[in-house]
């Protein structure tokens, strides 16, 4: 990146390197900077996944906690596998589906 930034036309518009800064030159200094400043963007999911039974999962296919009648989970925790896309839209669909299933169960009595 430094080599690219040192060529034109970028070189003409960059006043100075902000981070890690000119003091970090060695591989060790660059590695230390990477270790100090990198982070993940958390997309946790699947911690209460659906599945066939309590040995391998927390919830049944209607989002009820195995062994209970009316306790459900309806969020990103329910995914049995990590979706390949981001989680917001699937989480909203889980909410919609959970609401529909709760209404179905209430209608059945
Ligand atoms: C930085 C960041 C960027 C993201 N960007 C994207 C993106 O661009 N596109 C995308 O699709 N997804 C994105 N996601 C992922 C997505 O936002 C989440 O995966 C999704 O919102 C998870 O939904 P959820 O309902 O499982 O949890 P949350 O949205 O975290 O909802 C949990 C809710 O429970 C509430 N709560 C917690 N404890 C209690 C309690 N004891 N009592 C009552 N309420 C409680 C919280 O206040 C919160 O409202 C991003 C996530 C992060 C962190």
Coordinates of C-alpha atoms and ligand atoms in Angstrom, one line a residue:
X1 CA 0.0 0.0 0.0
X2 CA 2.9 2.3 0.8
X3 CA 4.4 1.6 -2.6
X4 CA 1.1 2.4 -4.3
X5 CA 0.6 5.5 -2.3
X6 CA 4.0 6.7 -3.2
X7 CA 3.2 6.8 -6.9
X8 CA 1.3 9.4 -8.8
X9 CA -1.4 10.6 -8.8
X10 CA -2.1 9.4 -5.2
X11 CA 1.3 10.7 -4.0
X12 CA 0.3 14.3 -5.0
X13 CA -2.9 14.3 -2.8
X14 CA -1.6 12.4 0.3
X15 CA -0.1 14.8 2.9
X16 CA 1.2 12.1 5.2
X17 CA 0.5 8.6 6.4
X18 CA -1.7 8.6 9.5
X19 CA -1.5 5.0 10.7
X20 CA 0.7 3.2 11.5
X21 CA 2.8 6.2 10.6
X22 CA 6.4 6.6 9.4
X23 CA 7.8 5.1 12.6
X24 CA 6.5 1.6 11.7
X25 CA 8.9 0.2 9.2
X26 CA 10.0 -3.3 10.2
X27 CA 7.9 -6.4 9.7
X28 CA 7.7 -6.7 13.5
X29 CA 6.4 -3.1 13.9
X30 CA 3.8 -3.6 11.1
X31 CA 2.7 -6.9 12.6
X32 CA 2.3 -5.3 16.1
X33 CA 0.2 -2.5 14.5
X34 CA -2.0 -5.0 12.7
X35 CA -2.5 -7.0 15.9
X36 CA -3.3 -3.8 17.9
X37 CA -5.8 -2.3 15.4
X38 CA -7.6 -5.0 13.5
X39 CA -11.0 -6.2 14.5
X40 CA -14.0 -8.2 13.2
X41 CA -17.4 -7.0 12.3
X42 CA -19.5 -9.3 14.4
X43 CA -22.3 -11.3 12.8
X44 CA -22.9 -13.9 15.5
X45 CA -25.5 -16.5 14.7
X46 CA -26.5 -20.1 15.3
X47 CA -26.0 -20.2 19.1
X48 CA -29.6 -21.7 19.6
X49 CA -30.0 -23.6 16.4
X50 CA -33.0 -25.5 15.0
X51 CA -32.6 -29.2 14.7
X52 CA -34.2 -32.6 15.0
X53 CA -33.6 -33.1 18.8
X54 CA -32.0 -31.9 22.0
X55 CA -28.9 -33.9 21.4
X56 CA -27.8 -31.7 18.5
X57 CA -29.9 -28.5 18.7
X58 CA -31.9 -26.2 21.0
X59 CA -35.1 -25.6 19.0
X60 CA -37.6 -27.6 16.9
X61 CA -38.7 -26.6 13.4
X62 CA -41.4 -24.3 14.9
X63 CA -38.7 -22.4 16.9
X64 CA -39.8 -23.9 20.3
X65 CA -37.2 -24.9 22.8
X66 CA -37.1 -28.7 22.8
X67 CA -39.1 -30.0 25.7
X68 CA -41.1 -26.9 26.2
X69 CA -44.5 -25.8 24.9
X70 CA -44.5 -22.0 24.5
X71 CA -40.9 -20.9 24.7
X72 CA -39.5 -19.8 21.4
X73 CA -36.4 -18.1 20.0
X74 CA -36.8 -15.9 17.0
X75 CA -33.6 -14.2 16.0
X76 CA -30.2 -14.9 14.3
X77 CA -29.5 -17.5 16.9
X78 CA -31.8 -20.1 15.2
X79 CA -29.9 -20.7 12.0
X80 CA -28.6 -24.3 11.9
X81 CA -25.8 -23.2 9.5
X82 CA -24.2 -19.9 9.0
X83 CA -26.0 -18.1 6.0
X84 CA -23.6 -17.1 3.2
X85 CA -25.1 -13.6 3.1
X86 CA -25.5 -11.1 5.9
X87 CA -28.0 -11.7 8.7
X88 CA -30.3 -8.8 8.8
X89 CA -32.8 -9.9 6.2
X90 CA -32.9 -13.5 7.3
X91 CA -33.4 -12.4 10.9
X92 CA -36.4 -10.3 9.8
X93 CA -37.8 -13.3 8.0
X94 CA -37.4 -15.4 11.1
X95 CA -39.4 -12.8 13.0
X96 CA -42.2 -12.9 10.3
X97 CA -42.2 -16.7 10.2
X98 CA -42.3 -16.9 14.0
X99 CA -45.2 -14.5 14.2
X100 CA -47.1 -16.5 11.6
X101 CA -46.5 -19.8 13.5
X102 CA -47.5 -18.3 16.8
X103 CA -50.8 -17.1 15.2
X104 CA -51.3 -20.6 13.7
X105 CA -50.8 -22.3 17.0
X106 CA -53.2 -19.8 18.8
X107 CA -55.8 -20.4 16.1
X108 CA -55.5 -24.2 16.6
X109 CA -56.0 -23.7 20.4
Ligands
LIG1 C1 -21.4 -3.6 13.0 C2 -22.5 -4.5 12.4 C3 -22.8 -4.3 11.1 C4 -23.8 -5.2 10.5 N1 -24.1 -4.9 9.2 C5 -25.0 -5.7 8.6 C6 -25.4 -5.4 7.2 O1 -24.9 -4.5 6.6 N2 -26.3 -6.2 6.7 C7 -26.9 -7.3 7.3 O2 -27.8 -8.0 6.8 N3 -26.6 -7.5 8.6 C8 -25.7 -6.8 9.3 N4 -25.3 -7.0 10.6 C9 -25.9 -8.2 11.2 C10 -27.3 -7.9 11.7 O3 -27.4 -6.6 12.2 C11 -27.5 -8.9 12.9 O4 -27.1 -10.2 12.5 C12 -29.0 -8.9 13.2 O5 -29.5 -7.7 13.6 C13 -29.2 -9.9 14.3 O6 -30.6 -9.9 14.7 P1 -31.0 -10.5 16.1 O7 -32.5 -10.2 16.2 O8 -30.5 -11.9 16.2 O9 -30.2 -9.7 17.2 P2 -30.2 -8.1 17.6 O10 -30.5 -7.3 16.3 O11 -29.0 -7.9 18.3 O12 -31.5 -8.0 18.5 C14 -31.4 -8.4 19.9 C15 -32.4 -7.4 20.6 O13 -32.6 -8.0 21.9 C16 -32.5 -6.9 22.8 N5 -32.2 -7.4 24.1 C17 -31.0 -7.9 24.5 N6 -31.1 -8.4 25.8 C18 -32.4 -8.2 26.2 C19 -33.1 -8.4 27.4 N7 -32.5 -9.0 28.4 N8 -34.4 -8.1 27.4 C20 -35.0 -7.5 26.3 N9 -34.3 -7.2 25.2 C21 -33.1 -7.6 25.1 C22 -31.5 -5.9 22.2 O14 -31.7 -4.6 22.8 C23 -31.8 -6.0 20.8 O15 -32.8 -5.1 20.4 C24 -24.4 -6.2 11.2 C25 -24.0 -6.4 12.6 C26 -23.1 -5.6 13.2 C27 -22.8 -5.7 14.6

